Amino acid sequence: MSLEEECDDAGSNSWCPGARYRPEPPAALARASHFTQHEIKLMYRGFKQECPTGVVDEEAFKHIFSQFFPLGDASQYAHFVFNTVKHKQRGKLNFEEFLGTLSLAGRGSRAEKLSWVFALYDADGDGRISRAEMLAVVRAVHGLLGPAARPPLPRHAAEDLVDRIFHLMDTNADGVVTPDELARWIARDPALLSSLDTLDTVL
Amino acid sequence: MASVAAWLPFARAAAIGWVPIATHPLPPPPVPKDRRRAEDEKLLINVSGRRFETWRNTLEKYPDSLLGSTEREFFYDEDSREYFFDRDPDIFRHILNYYRTGKLHYPKHECLTGYDEELAFFGILPDVIGDCCYEDYRDRKRENAERLMDDKLSEAGDQSLPQLTDLRQKMWRAFENPHTSTAALVFYYVTGFFIAVSVMANVVETVPCGHRPGRAGTLPCGERYKIVFFCLDTACVMIFTAEYLLRLFAAPDRCKFVRSVMSIIDVVAILPYYIGLGITDNDDVSGAFVTLRVFRVFRIFKFSRHSQGLRILGYTLKSCASELGFLVFSLAMAIIIFATVMFYAEKNEQDTNFTSIPAAFWYTIVTMTTLGYGDMVPGTIAGKIVGGVCSLSGVLVIALPVPVIVSNFSRIYHQNQRADKRKAQRKARLARIRIAKASSGAAFVSKKKAAEARLAAQESGVELDDAGRDEDIFELQHHHLLRCLERTTMIDDVRKFECYAEVVYGK
């Protein structure tokens, strides 16, 4: 692994002497993930173009994410996504972590994807999704849509949705959702299960 | 959008988090798994010999510019398989960097108009210039615009030289530009002389000229030679009145003229005399009459028509009105504060001058401007301390806005100097440009004559030498076009063309 030192200043676009990040060569990365070397090369070029220093901090991440959802506020959802990544350096995302997460969430097996989805909802990482955590994520997803939705979402759409489905997910009614309960919830509808596979990207 | 295309897979993958809360199943993927994205290719761009290479996707980031749209196909050279632009390669470097990094920079050493032209050619708006360079760009653009505006105005001023038949217009021009005719110049100097005389008379008539008969005290010259001064004053006022009436007659827009500063100064200069004529030598109103005489000193402002420096000073003060206002306001605040403190410090002193706060105002003003007349002096220790602080702070408060005013004055003054210099050089420059144009016109005319001679020889079957073959087909057809024009309008073959050449090339 390449050497990384703590950078004092924030912002992934500032140059910190000594904190030069270099990823593993493409062949090694291709072996470790579900992508081909060609795809990894393409992605790295784009990644490096966007962040010349090779690491993204949360602000830049939010900014990039919001470019895909121009009408809404993507910062909340981006925050949750950023948290799912196991950071080597606090608050920063490097290419290997990026690739790892992408491999997991985009081309992993069903189980891997489900575990990633669980980690997304479970913000504090205690292995259980509480009602508040689910509400936060639902609000974030609705926030992606933004005020320009037609027809506009009703005021308490997030709360209503959580009210409706949380007790359906929580089959043993202990107030939290475990990974198995989440898996069972998604598996109840085969169309929903196949939705997990529709979001892979062809490069 | 294409700049973050590398992150699209990530955004799509992150969207599986929506699956648990989805109310409907998600639509199937749009692209079948076996399809591959079109392979990105490198494009070669040749700008005046310097070669640039970039990915096609980089260029297509900005589809409403020349390079990002199909417009670049017009410049594609099939033989060398590259895009050729006959433009400045140094500036192109910045334009290409804009595509690569999303930031457009403005190089300080480049000329602004050249840069603007390149941006316009490649279809990029100057508004996308990055924050790092935008201020510099805006400042230079404003400077350029001001300079061009100045040039245009002065050009417009010069253009009005053609003959004006209207007497009013002639007179107005004579008044505004004394250098246009000798009569105007004479008028200019005469009025200047009389302004000086009038001001001098005002000054001299208060000088003591001997003793009062039968009483103590000296007699001012004005009372001793009453008749002389009265005649002098009358003469000056006659001239000024005549001048004002003539200007009023000649003014193209009388309402605007009456409201202008100079005309108000004129009126204020002559009115006291007429009012003085109207009032009799009565004790009740003689006080008012004396006050009116003070206004005679405003005649000195009439000099601002004669002096450009004075006009610039006035303009500077007007443009620095906010700084001056700040100065006055802060001084007023400081005066009130220090006067109050001083008064309460000195109130109980024996035989003190500081009888009230307004009385202390005078002390504060004199101290803050470091004049220190010494007519009012603090006695107590507290008073002396306050006085010391007052004088130190006075220096600071007055020194602060002064550099702003000075720099404003300097800028306006230099602008005027430059404008005058440009005007002086303009005539010489235009003459040189005209000569250059004429010589190119002469070359064209001789070429055309040679072409005609060849054509005539060809028509009559005489042998030609092959030197004529090298003529560009465009030029041949241009000459032919002019010949067609002549033939259309012709009376006499040769003479018509020479007249035409004179008109076109200004020989």
XYZ file of C-alpha atoms in Angstrom:
710
model
C 0.000 0.000 0.000
C 1.176 3.525 -0.651
C 2.115 5.838 2.159
C -0.521 8.240 3.367
C 0.044 10.956 5.901
C -2.554 13.091 7.571
C -3.332 16.147 5.572
C -3.965 19.274 7.547
C -5.975 21.241 5.096
C -9.365 20.137 3.916
C -10.268 19.775 0.283
C -9.210 16.915 -1.886
C -7.846 19.241 -4.532
C -5.085 20.715 -2.389
C -1.626 19.326 -2.680
C -0.153 17.948 0.571
C 3.554 17.243 0.252
C 4.304 13.706 1.311
C 0.683 12.540 1.069
C 0.945 11.215 -2.417
C -1.632 8.534 -2.974
C -1.003 5.807 -5.532
C -3.344 2.920 -6.113
C -2.365 -0.638 -6.880
C -1.720 -1.430 -10.558
C -4.823 -2.198 -12.647
C -4.127 -5.919 -12.879
C -4.180 -6.335 -9.111
C -7.296 -4.221 -8.821
C -9.047 -6.239 -11.508
C -8.328 -9.426 -9.610
C -9.745 -7.952 -6.415
C -12.965 -6.645 -7.907
C -15.641 -7.666 -10.376
C -14.399 -5.305 -13.092
C -12.137 -5.882 -16.052
C -8.856 -4.088 -16.423
C -10.233 -2.012 -19.273
C -13.147 -0.803 -17.194
C -10.872 0.002 -14.281
C -8.609 2.032 -16.505
C -11.534 4.046 -17.828
C -12.851 4.691 -14.369
C -9.494 5.666 -12.941
C -8.913 8.176 -15.694
C -12.229 9.817 -14.971
C -11.637 9.624 -11.214
C -8.219 11.259 -11.472
C -9.510 13.926 -13.836
C -12.133 14.893 -11.300
C -9.832 14.705 -8.249
C -6.211 15.262 -9.288
C -4.818 14.357 -5.878
C -6.499 10.964 -6.000
C -8.625 11.308 -2.870
C -12.136 12.690 -2.469
C -13.376 14.289 0.713
C -16.983 14.421 1.694
C -17.644 17.905 0.339
C -16.331 17.057 -3.098
C -18.241 13.800 -2.962
C -21.477 15.637 -2.224
C -20.771 18.060 -5.036
C -20.180 15.254 -7.531
C -23.288 13.435 -6.409
C -25.439 16.524 -6.744
C -24.491 16.776 -10.397
C -26.528 13.673 -11.084
C -29.566 15.014 -9.282
C -29.622 18.591 -10.415
C -33.098 19.436 -9.203
C -32.842 18.129 -5.694
C -30.581 18.202 -2.718
C -28.237 15.243 -2.941
C -26.079 16.081 0.065
C -27.991 13.978 2.581
C -28.009 10.818 0.494
C -24.372 11.417 -0.430
C -23.561 11.603 3.254
C -25.112 8.195 3.880
C -23.350 6.674 0.888
C -20.038 8.143 1.992
C -20.483 6.557 5.376
C -20.824 3.064 3.991
C -17.226 3.098 2.808
C -14.630 1.803 5.247
C -12.208 4.712 5.102
C -8.547 4.158 5.535
C -8.085 7.876 6.012
C -10.751 9.607 8.033
C -13.218 11.516 5.884
C -11.525 10.761 2.577
C -12.265 8.298 -0.161
C -9.483 6.942 -2.344
C -9.741 5.021 -5.578
C -9.452 1.562 -4.118
C -12.249 2.218 -1.657
C -14.272 3.717 -4.484
C -13.709 0.670 -6.608
C -14.407 -1.665 -3.746
C -17.730 -0.097 -2.945
C -18.681 0.022 -6.590
C -17.785 -3.588 -7.059
C -19.812 -4.553 -4.026
C -22.890 -2.509 -4.711
C -22.908 -2.695 -8.488
C -21.677 -6.166 -9.345
C -21.644 -8.087 -6.135
C -23.719 -11.123 -5.367
C -27.196 -10.692 -3.938
C -25.890 -11.194 -0.454
C -23.151 -8.615 -0.912
C -25.615 -6.084 -2.271
C -28.012 -6.676 0.564
C -25.250 -6.216 3.094
C -24.330 -2.931 1.439
C -27.932 -1.748 1.517
C -28.113 -2.664 5.184
C -24.943 -0.695 5.896
C -26.476 2.280 4.105
C -29.489 2.348 6.368
C -27.602 1.501 9.501
C -25.857 4.822 9.985
C -24.416 4.143 13.438
C -23.200 0.679 12.494
C -24.757 -1.202 15.411
C -26.126 -3.965 13.219
C -29.752 -2.877 13.535
C -31.833 -0.346 11.685
C -33.950 1.740 13.979
C -37.014 3.629 12.915
C -35.215 6.944 13.139
C -32.408 5.709 10.899
C -34.871 4.520 8.306
C -36.720 7.809 8.463
C -33.486 9.726 7.882
C -32.644 7.680 4.805
C -36.154 7.963 3.403
C -36.015 11.718 3.855
C -32.663 11.792 2.086
C -34.051 9.836 -0.865
C -37.062 12.119 -1.113
C -34.656 15.039 -0.946
C -33.016 13.780 -4.125
C -36.250 14.430 -5.926
C -36.354 18.019 -4.840
C -39.147 20.593 -4.888
C -39.630 20.251 -8.631
C -41.381 16.898 -8.428
C -44.631 16.706 -10.357
C -46.921 15.925 -8.620
C -45.117 17.259 -5.556
C -44.594 14.890 -2.676
C -47.020 15.514 0.192
C -45.610 17.063 3.318
C -45.272 14.027 5.472
C -44.592 11.557 2.685
C -41.449 10.267 4.411
C -43.146 9.704 7.740
C -46.158 8.079 6.087
C -43.966 5.716 4.120
C -41.969 4.696 7.157
C -45.160 4.254 9.154
C -46.514 1.993 6.484
C -43.583 -0.267 5.882
C -41.505 -0.299 9.048
C -43.826 -2.564 10.985
C -44.139 -4.765 7.916
C -40.377 -5.114 7.777
C -40.016 -5.618 11.482
C -41.681 -9.025 11.664
C -40.835 -9.783 15.251
C -41.914 -6.307 16.349
C -38.835 -5.545 18.422
C -38.593 -2.025 17.043
C -35.475 -2.654 14.950
C -34.802 -4.302 11.610
C -32.076 -6.916 11.420
C -30.278 -7.950 8.215
C -32.416 -11.085 7.888
C -35.626 -9.127 8.194
C -34.393 -6.752 5.490
C -33.442 -9.644 3.221
C -36.828 -11.258 3.720
C -38.584 -7.985 3.053
C -36.852 -7.516 -0.275
C -37.258 -11.169 -1.249
C -41.012 -11.063 -0.756
C -41.449 -9.493 -4.198
C -39.387 -11.071 -7.025
C -39.685 -7.905 -9.092
C -38.124 -5.974 -6.246
C -35.356 -8.536 -5.994
C -34.542 -8.215 -9.661
C -34.451 -4.443 -9.266
C -31.214 -4.953 -7.420
C -29.660 -6.051 -10.666
C -30.914 -3.287 -12.915
C -28.513 -0.690 -11.618
C -25.263 -2.040 -12.929
C -23.610 0.243 -15.456
C -22.221 -0.792 -18.796
C -18.886 0.907 -19.423
C -22.057 16.549 -17.074
C -19.581 14.468 -18.988
C -16.876 15.567 -16.585
C -18.376 13.422 -13.858
C -19.203 10.540 -16.169
C -16.688 8.378 -14.290
C -18.924 8.607 -11.247
C -22.113 7.531 -12.941
C -21.499 3.852 -12.183
C -21.091 4.777 -8.544
C -24.262 6.844 -8.448
C -26.168 4.042 -10.101
C -24.774 1.461 -7.726
C -25.589 3.638 -4.734
C -29.174 3.695 -5.927
C -29.761 0.120 -4.835
C -30.343 1.687 -1.437
C -33.719 2.783 -2.751
C -34.890 -0.763 -3.281
C -36.266 -1.459 0.234
C -38.447 1.600 0.197
C -39.459 1.492 -3.445
C -43.202 1.576 -3.881
C -42.937 0.160 -7.405
C -40.377 -2.122 -9.022
C -37.619 -0.335 -10.906
C -37.577 -0.269 -14.720
C -35.257 -2.664 -16.550
C -31.794 -1.416 -17.545
C -31.687 0.534 -20.810
C -28.507 -0.925 -22.191
C -28.114 -4.667 -22.793
C -25.124 -6.229 -21.068
C -23.292 -7.178 -24.218
C -23.203 -3.699 -25.645
C -19.991 -1.754 -25.280
C -19.636 1.985 -25.077
C -18.281 3.530 -28.243
C -14.523 3.539 -27.927
C -13.243 7.008 -27.238
C -10.894 8.319 -29.892
C -8.255 10.978 -29.949
C -8.708 13.972 -32.195
C -5.860 15.897 -33.731
C -6.251 19.678 -33.786
C -3.730 21.697 -35.730
C -3.719 25.390 -34.804
C -1.354 27.317 -37.057
C 1.126 24.479 -37.006
C 0.990 23.625 -33.334
C -0.631 20.244 -32.816
C -2.958 19.478 -29.955
C -4.462 16.102 -29.263
C -7.359 15.359 -27.030
C -10.130 12.841 -26.499
C -13.333 13.374 -28.383
C -15.245 13.235 -25.095
C -13.244 16.116 -23.695
C -14.346 18.338 -26.530
C -17.943 17.237 -26.335
C -18.231 18.417 -22.762
C -19.465 21.750 -24.032
C -21.782 21.016 -26.928
C -22.717 24.629 -27.576
C -19.211 25.688 -28.507
C -17.510 25.300 -31.843
C -15.276 22.392 -30.888
C -18.005 20.534 -29.061
C -20.565 20.578 -31.826
C -20.686 19.527 -35.461
C -19.395 22.975 -36.365
C -15.873 21.639 -36.041
C -16.479 19.418 -39.067
C -16.235 22.502 -41.264
C -12.562 22.703 -40.356
C -11.753 19.057 -40.954
C -8.998 18.479 -43.452
C -9.426 15.077 -45.097
C -5.900 14.879 -46.475
C -4.152 15.215 -43.146
C -7.022 13.783 -41.063
C -6.938 16.665 -38.625
C -8.864 19.762 -37.744
C -7.033 22.862 -38.911
C -7.612 26.315 -37.447
C -5.730 29.333 -38.689
C -5.823 31.081 -35.301
C -3.493 32.004 -32.488
C -2.042 28.848 -30.893
C -1.094 30.574 -27.627
C -4.634 31.565 -26.863
C -5.948 28.235 -28.128
C -3.988 26.560 -25.368
C -6.205 28.289 -22.800
C -9.339 27.413 -24.682
C -8.398 23.757 -24.805
C -7.586 23.801 -21.108
C -11.089 25.032 -20.534
C -12.398 21.825 -22.054
C -9.981 19.725 -20.075
C -10.328 21.253 -16.646
C -13.554 23.231 -16.836
C -11.770 26.477 -15.940
C -11.032 29.236 -18.411
C -8.066 31.414 -17.529
C -7.205 34.838 -18.872
C -3.466 35.353 -19.512
C -2.393 38.783 -18.375
C 0.052 39.392 -21.187
C -2.492 38.921 -23.941
C -4.407 41.774 -25.462
C -7.985 41.830 -24.338
C -9.579 42.352 -27.727
C -7.543 39.583 -29.319
C -8.562 37.229 -26.540
C -12.207 38.228 -26.881
C -12.104 37.542 -30.584
C -10.693 34.084 -30.073
C -13.366 33.316 -27.494
C -16.051 34.525 -29.857
C -14.621 32.413 -32.666
C -14.691 29.252 -30.594
C -18.117 30.001 -29.238
C -17.206 30.447 -25.573
C -18.783 33.133 -23.432
C -16.315 35.275 -21.448
C -18.537 34.821 -18.391
C -17.094 31.366 -17.774
C -13.687 32.835 -16.976
C -12.659 31.469 -13.602
C -12.780 33.556 -10.449
C -9.020 33.693 -10.321
C -8.843 35.694 -13.531
C -12.262 37.254 -13.796
C -11.576 40.473 -11.919
C -8.517 41.239 -13.946
C -10.439 40.638 -17.145
C -13.309 42.871 -16.078
C -10.997 45.717 -15.054
C -9.170 45.671 -18.335
C -12.390 45.480 -20.274
C -13.722 48.521 -18.485
C -10.528 50.461 -19.129
C -10.655 49.603 -22.792
C -14.296 50.579 -23.053
C -13.620 53.929 -21.397
C -10.748 54.610 -23.741
C -12.758 53.724 -26.795
C -15.641 55.833 -25.579
C -13.275 58.767 -25.130
C -11.939 58.280 -28.621
C -15.399 58.101 -30.098
C -16.543 61.218 -28.311
C -13.545 63.193 -29.398
C -13.997 61.880 -32.920
C -17.603 62.995 -32.848
C -16.436 66.372 -31.637
C -14.014 66.650 -34.512
C -16.567 65.525 -37.035
C -18.681 68.574 -36.442
C -16.135 70.665 -38.283
C -18.130 70.792 -41.516
C -19.776 74.103 -42.133
C -22.742 75.056 -39.969
C -25.036 77.535 -41.528
C -27.061 78.314 -38.447
C -25.784 81.344 -36.553
C -26.793 79.829 -33.246
C -24.822 76.684 -33.877
C -21.794 78.661 -34.960
C -21.919 80.793 -31.860
C -22.364 77.788 -29.599
C -19.391 76.069 -31.150
C -17.348 79.244 -30.768
C -18.250 79.413 -27.093
C -17.485 75.771 -26.367
C -14.276 75.468 -28.421
C -12.451 78.766 -28.449
C -9.809 77.392 -30.797
C -12.131 77.060 -33.752
C -11.939 80.658 -34.909
C -10.102 83.865 -34.077
C -13.273 85.668 -32.999
C -13.923 82.930 -30.461
C -10.364 83.154 -29.208
C -10.602 86.928 -28.810
C -13.861 86.545 -26.918
C -12.258 83.910 -24.696
C -9.333 86.125 -23.765
C -11.460 89.239 -23.291
C -13.787 87.519 -20.856
C -10.824 86.045 -19.046
C -9.271 89.476 -18.741
C -12.415 91.016 -17.379
C -12.878 88.231 -14.843
C -9.360 88.908 -13.599
C -9.977 92.654 -13.503
C -13.205 92.223 -11.603
C -11.646 89.971 -9.000
C -8.659 92.291 -8.588
C -10.976 95.261 -8.137
C -12.864 93.420 -5.434
C -9.620 92.784 -3.621
C -8.080 96.208 -4.039
C -11.119 98.174 -2.983
C -10.712 96.993 0.589
C -7.079 98.104 0.888
C -6.621 101.102 3.162
C -5.857 104.201 1.113
C -5.335 107.007 3.510
C -7.129 108.503 6.479
C -10.768 109.171 7.014
C -11.363 112.898 6.926
C -12.359 114.118 10.377
C -12.466 110.714 11.987
C -10.027 108.165 13.257
C -9.384 105.061 11.196
C -8.262 104.412 7.652
C -10.277 104.807 4.525
C -10.503 101.855 2.167
C -9.772 102.560 -1.455
C -13.244 101.587 -2.418
C -14.737 104.525 -0.608
C -12.042 106.957 -1.680
C -12.314 106.252 -5.362
C -15.956 105.306 -5.314
C -16.667 106.428 -8.848
C -13.705 104.595 -10.366
C -14.582 101.318 -8.779
C -18.222 101.746 -9.647
C -17.392 102.298 -13.302
C -15.071 99.290 -13.321
C -17.712 97.121 -11.737
C -20.324 98.320 -14.189
C -18.076 97.587 -17.150
C -17.341 94.067 -15.940
C -20.982 93.339 -15.241
C -21.907 94.620 -18.708
C -19.466 92.218 -20.303
C -20.612 89.326 -18.156
C -24.271 90.027 -18.802
C -23.646 90.253 -22.501
C -21.736 86.986 -22.421
C -24.474 85.246 -20.471
C -27.202 86.451 -22.797
C -25.236 85.424 -25.861
C -24.638 81.980 -24.423
C -28.293 81.683 -23.568
C -29.215 82.618 -27.125
C -26.781 80.193 -28.688
C -27.510 77.237 -26.433
C -29.120 74.327 -28.290
C -31.049 73.289 -25.202
C -31.875 76.323 -23.158
C -33.438 74.579 -20.189
C -30.407 72.350 -19.813
C -28.097 75.335 -20.155
C -29.946 77.320 -17.491
C -29.623 74.412 -15.077
C -25.944 73.807 -15.742
C -23.383 74.685 -13.093
C -21.493 77.243 -15.155
C -24.565 79.273 -15.945
C -25.572 79.343 -12.288
C -22.129 80.655 -11.451
C -22.581 83.323 -14.134
C -25.900 84.403 -12.711
C -24.585 84.481 -9.149
C -21.692 86.615 -10.353
C -23.800 89.347 -11.924
C -26.924 89.388 -9.787
C -25.526 91.279 -6.772
C -24.809 94.265 -8.965
C -28.344 94.513 -10.240
C -29.812 93.997 -6.837
C -27.465 96.660 -5.516
C -28.699 99.058 -8.179
C -32.224 98.439 -7.079
C -31.672 99.069 -3.380
C -31.219 102.634 -2.245
C -28.509 103.586 0.260
C -30.719 102.792 3.236
C -29.356 101.717 6.619
C -31.882 98.927 6.990
C -30.896 97.083 3.880
C -27.269 98.137 3.610
C -26.375 95.135 5.756
C -28.005 92.893 3.183
C -26.270 94.817 0.448
C -22.886 94.178 2.002
C -23.691 90.492 2.131
C -24.524 90.564 -1.530
C -21.154 92.031 -2.306
C -19.597 88.893 -0.928
C -21.144 86.970 -3.770
C -19.102 88.972 -6.206
C -16.155 86.798 -5.301
C -17.836 83.896 -7.034
C -16.766 85.485 -10.284
C -13.511 83.709 -9.729
C -15.243 80.434 -10.502
C -15.876 81.690 -13.997
C -12.245 80.856 -14.558
C -13.137 77.194 -14.629
C -14.244 77.640 -18.239
C -10.711 78.732 -18.947
C -8.779 76.263 -16.905
C -9.016 72.521 -17.354
C -7.221 71.853 -14.074
C -9.940 73.648 -12.178
C -12.584 71.595 -13.930
C -10.765 68.387 -13.048
C -10.551 69.474 -9.435
C -14.263 70.100 -9.372
C -14.944 66.765 -11.018
C -12.698 64.983 -8.555
C -14.458 66.517 -5.585
C -17.749 65.454 -7.077
C -16.580 61.892 -7.626
C -15.085 61.712 -4.142
C -18.276 62.931 -2.568
C -18.648 59.792 -0.487
C -15.137 59.980 0.908
C -15.566 63.644 1.690
C -18.886 62.882 3.316
C -17.222 60.212 5.422
C -14.517 62.653 6.425
C -16.994 65.312 7.468
C -19.130 62.832 9.353
C -16.277 61.276 11.284
C -14.863 64.686 12.104
C -18.232 65.859 13.368
C -18.501 62.800 15.598
C -15.022 63.259 16.981
C -15.575 66.971 17.561
C -18.734 66.401 19.535
C -17.142 63.698 21.667
C -13.993 65.628 22.486
C -15.813 68.914 23.042
C -18.131 67.265 25.532
C -15.312 65.627 27.446
C -13.282 68.830 27.392
C -16.160 70.917 28.652
C -16.798 68.657 31.616
C -13.109 68.450 32.383
C -12.633 72.231 32.366
C -16.006 73.289 33.694
C -14.879 74.002 37.208
C -11.645 75.728 36.348
C -11.266 79.388 37.323
C -11.895 81.898 34.469
C -12.204 79.220 31.979
C -12.864 79.795 28.265
C -14.837 76.595 28.023
C -18.157 78.135 28.923
C -20.314 75.673 27.033
C -19.981 72.652 24.773
C -20.416 74.697 21.565
C -17.649 76.951 22.872
C -15.506 73.861 23.235
C -16.248 72.943 19.586
C -13.954 75.722 18.425
C -11.134 74.420 20.626
C -11.616 70.902 19.349
C -11.580 71.897 15.690
C -8.473 74.004 16.120
C -6.722 71.195 17.961
C -7.744 68.345 15.667
C -6.505 70.150 12.585
C -3.288 70.800 14.532
C -3.699 74.558 14.158
C -3.524 75.393 17.832
C -4.247 79.136 17.887
C -3.843 79.247 21.632
C -6.898 81.399 22.304
C -8.429 78.568 24.324
C -6.101 76.453 26.421
C -7.012 73.746 28.953
C -5.932 74.375 32.543
C -6.620 71.167 34.399
C -4.515 68.056 34.005
C -7.473 66.050 32.780
C -8.142 68.733 30.212
C -4.583 68.617 28.997
C -4.688 64.847 28.618
C -7.890 65.068 26.666
C -6.376 67.812 24.522
C -3.394 65.610 23.752
C -5.542 62.687 22.724
C -7.686 65.039 20.667
C -4.802 66.364 18.616
C -3.366 62.889 17.975
C -6.653 61.501 16.823
C -7.260 64.546 14.685
C -4.199 63.789 12.633
C -5.407 60.237 12.020
C -8.983 61.069 11.159
C -7.984 63.684 8.621
C -5.183 61.632 7.121
C -7.378 58.647 6.340
C -9.617 59.798 3.471
C -7.017 62.065 1.939
C -5.115 59.390 -0.027
C -8.356 58.231 -1.604
C -9.139 61.726 -2.815
C -5.589 62.215 -4.019
C -5.529 58.962 -5.958
C -8.875 59.793 -7.542
C -7.599 63.173 -8.620
C -4.425 61.642 -9.974
C -6.318 59.050 -11.974
C -8.714 61.552 -13.516
C -5.925 63.987 -14.240
C -3.825 61.358 -15.998
C -6.822 60.162 -17.951
C -7.312 63.677 -19.217
C -3.653 64.006 -20.091
C -3.784 60.760 -22.021
C -6.962 61.801 -23.800
C -5.366 65.048 -24.885
C -2.229 63.295 -26.045
C -4.257 60.794 -28.019
C -6.188 63.560 -29.677
C -2.969 65.290 -30.670
C -1.444 62.100 -32.058
C -4.649 61.083 -33.735
C -4.344 63.377 -36.703
C -0.809 62.221 -37.487
C -1.852 58.592 -37.105
C -4.843 58.932 -39.375
C -2.695 60.586 -42.020
C -0.237 57.687 -41.929
C -3.067 55.150 -42.144
C -4.459 56.958 -45.167
C -1.117 56.809 -46.945
C -0.809 53.073 -46.273
C -4.279 52.468 -47.641
C -3.586 54.514 -50.720
C -0.474 52.561 -51.566
C -2.324 49.253 -51.326
C -5.033 50.741 -53.448
C -2.470 51.831 -56.004
C -1.055 48.312 -56.142
C -4.518 46.946 -56.784
C -5.145 49.450 -59.527
C -1.912 48.603 -61.328
C -2.671 44.881 -61.101
C -6.056 45.439 -62.534
C -4.640 47.430 -65.400
C -2.170 44.629 -66.157
C -5.000 42.090 -66.122
C -7.025 44.200 -68.505
C -4.124 44.596 -70.837
C -3.720 40.818 -70.900
C -7.403 40.304 -71.532
C -7.371 42.805 -74.383
C -4.320 41.112 -75.889
C -6.021 37.723 -75.568
C -9.121 39.012 -77.275
C -7.192 40.399 -80.179
C -5.281 37.120 -80.594
C -1.831 38.396 -79.626
C 0.596 35.898 -78.033
C 0.878 36.070 -74.230
C 3.790 35.196 -72.031
C 3.076 32.674 -69.342
C 3.730 35.026 -66.435
C 0.084 35.889 -66.547
C -1.055 32.323 -65.779
C -0.146 32.611 -62.119
C -2.918 35.021 -61.394
C -5.211 33.881 -58.697
C -8.647 33.012 -60.015
C -10.226 35.026 -57.242
C -8.363 38.118 -58.273
C -9.231 37.605 -61.899
C -12.870 37.370 -61.039
C -12.642 40.409 -58.758
C -11.224 42.445 -61.599
C -13.895 41.105 -63.859
C -16.518 42.217 -61.380
C -15.194 45.755 -61.376
C -15.143 45.762 -65.133
C -18.764 44.660 -65.157
C -19.578 47.562 -62.857
C -17.843 49.952 -65.175
C -19.600 48.557 -68.197
C -22.933 48.877 -66.476
C -22.434 52.509 -65.630
C -20.053 53.457 -68.357
C -19.789 56.671 -70.224
C -16.096 56.646 -70.901
C -14.037 53.529 -70.229
C -10.744 54.606 -68.655
C -11.790 57.753 -66.867
C -14.673 56.075 -65.056
C -12.403 53.517 -63.446
C -9.956 56.081 -62.164
C -12.765 58.016 -60.511
C -13.989 54.778 -58.952
C -10.526 53.981 -57.606
C -10.347 57.406 -56.009
C -13.641 56.859 -54.284
C -12.747 53.380 -53.051
C -9.151 53.935 -52.059
C -9.317 57.557 -51.060
C -6.358 58.573 -53.165
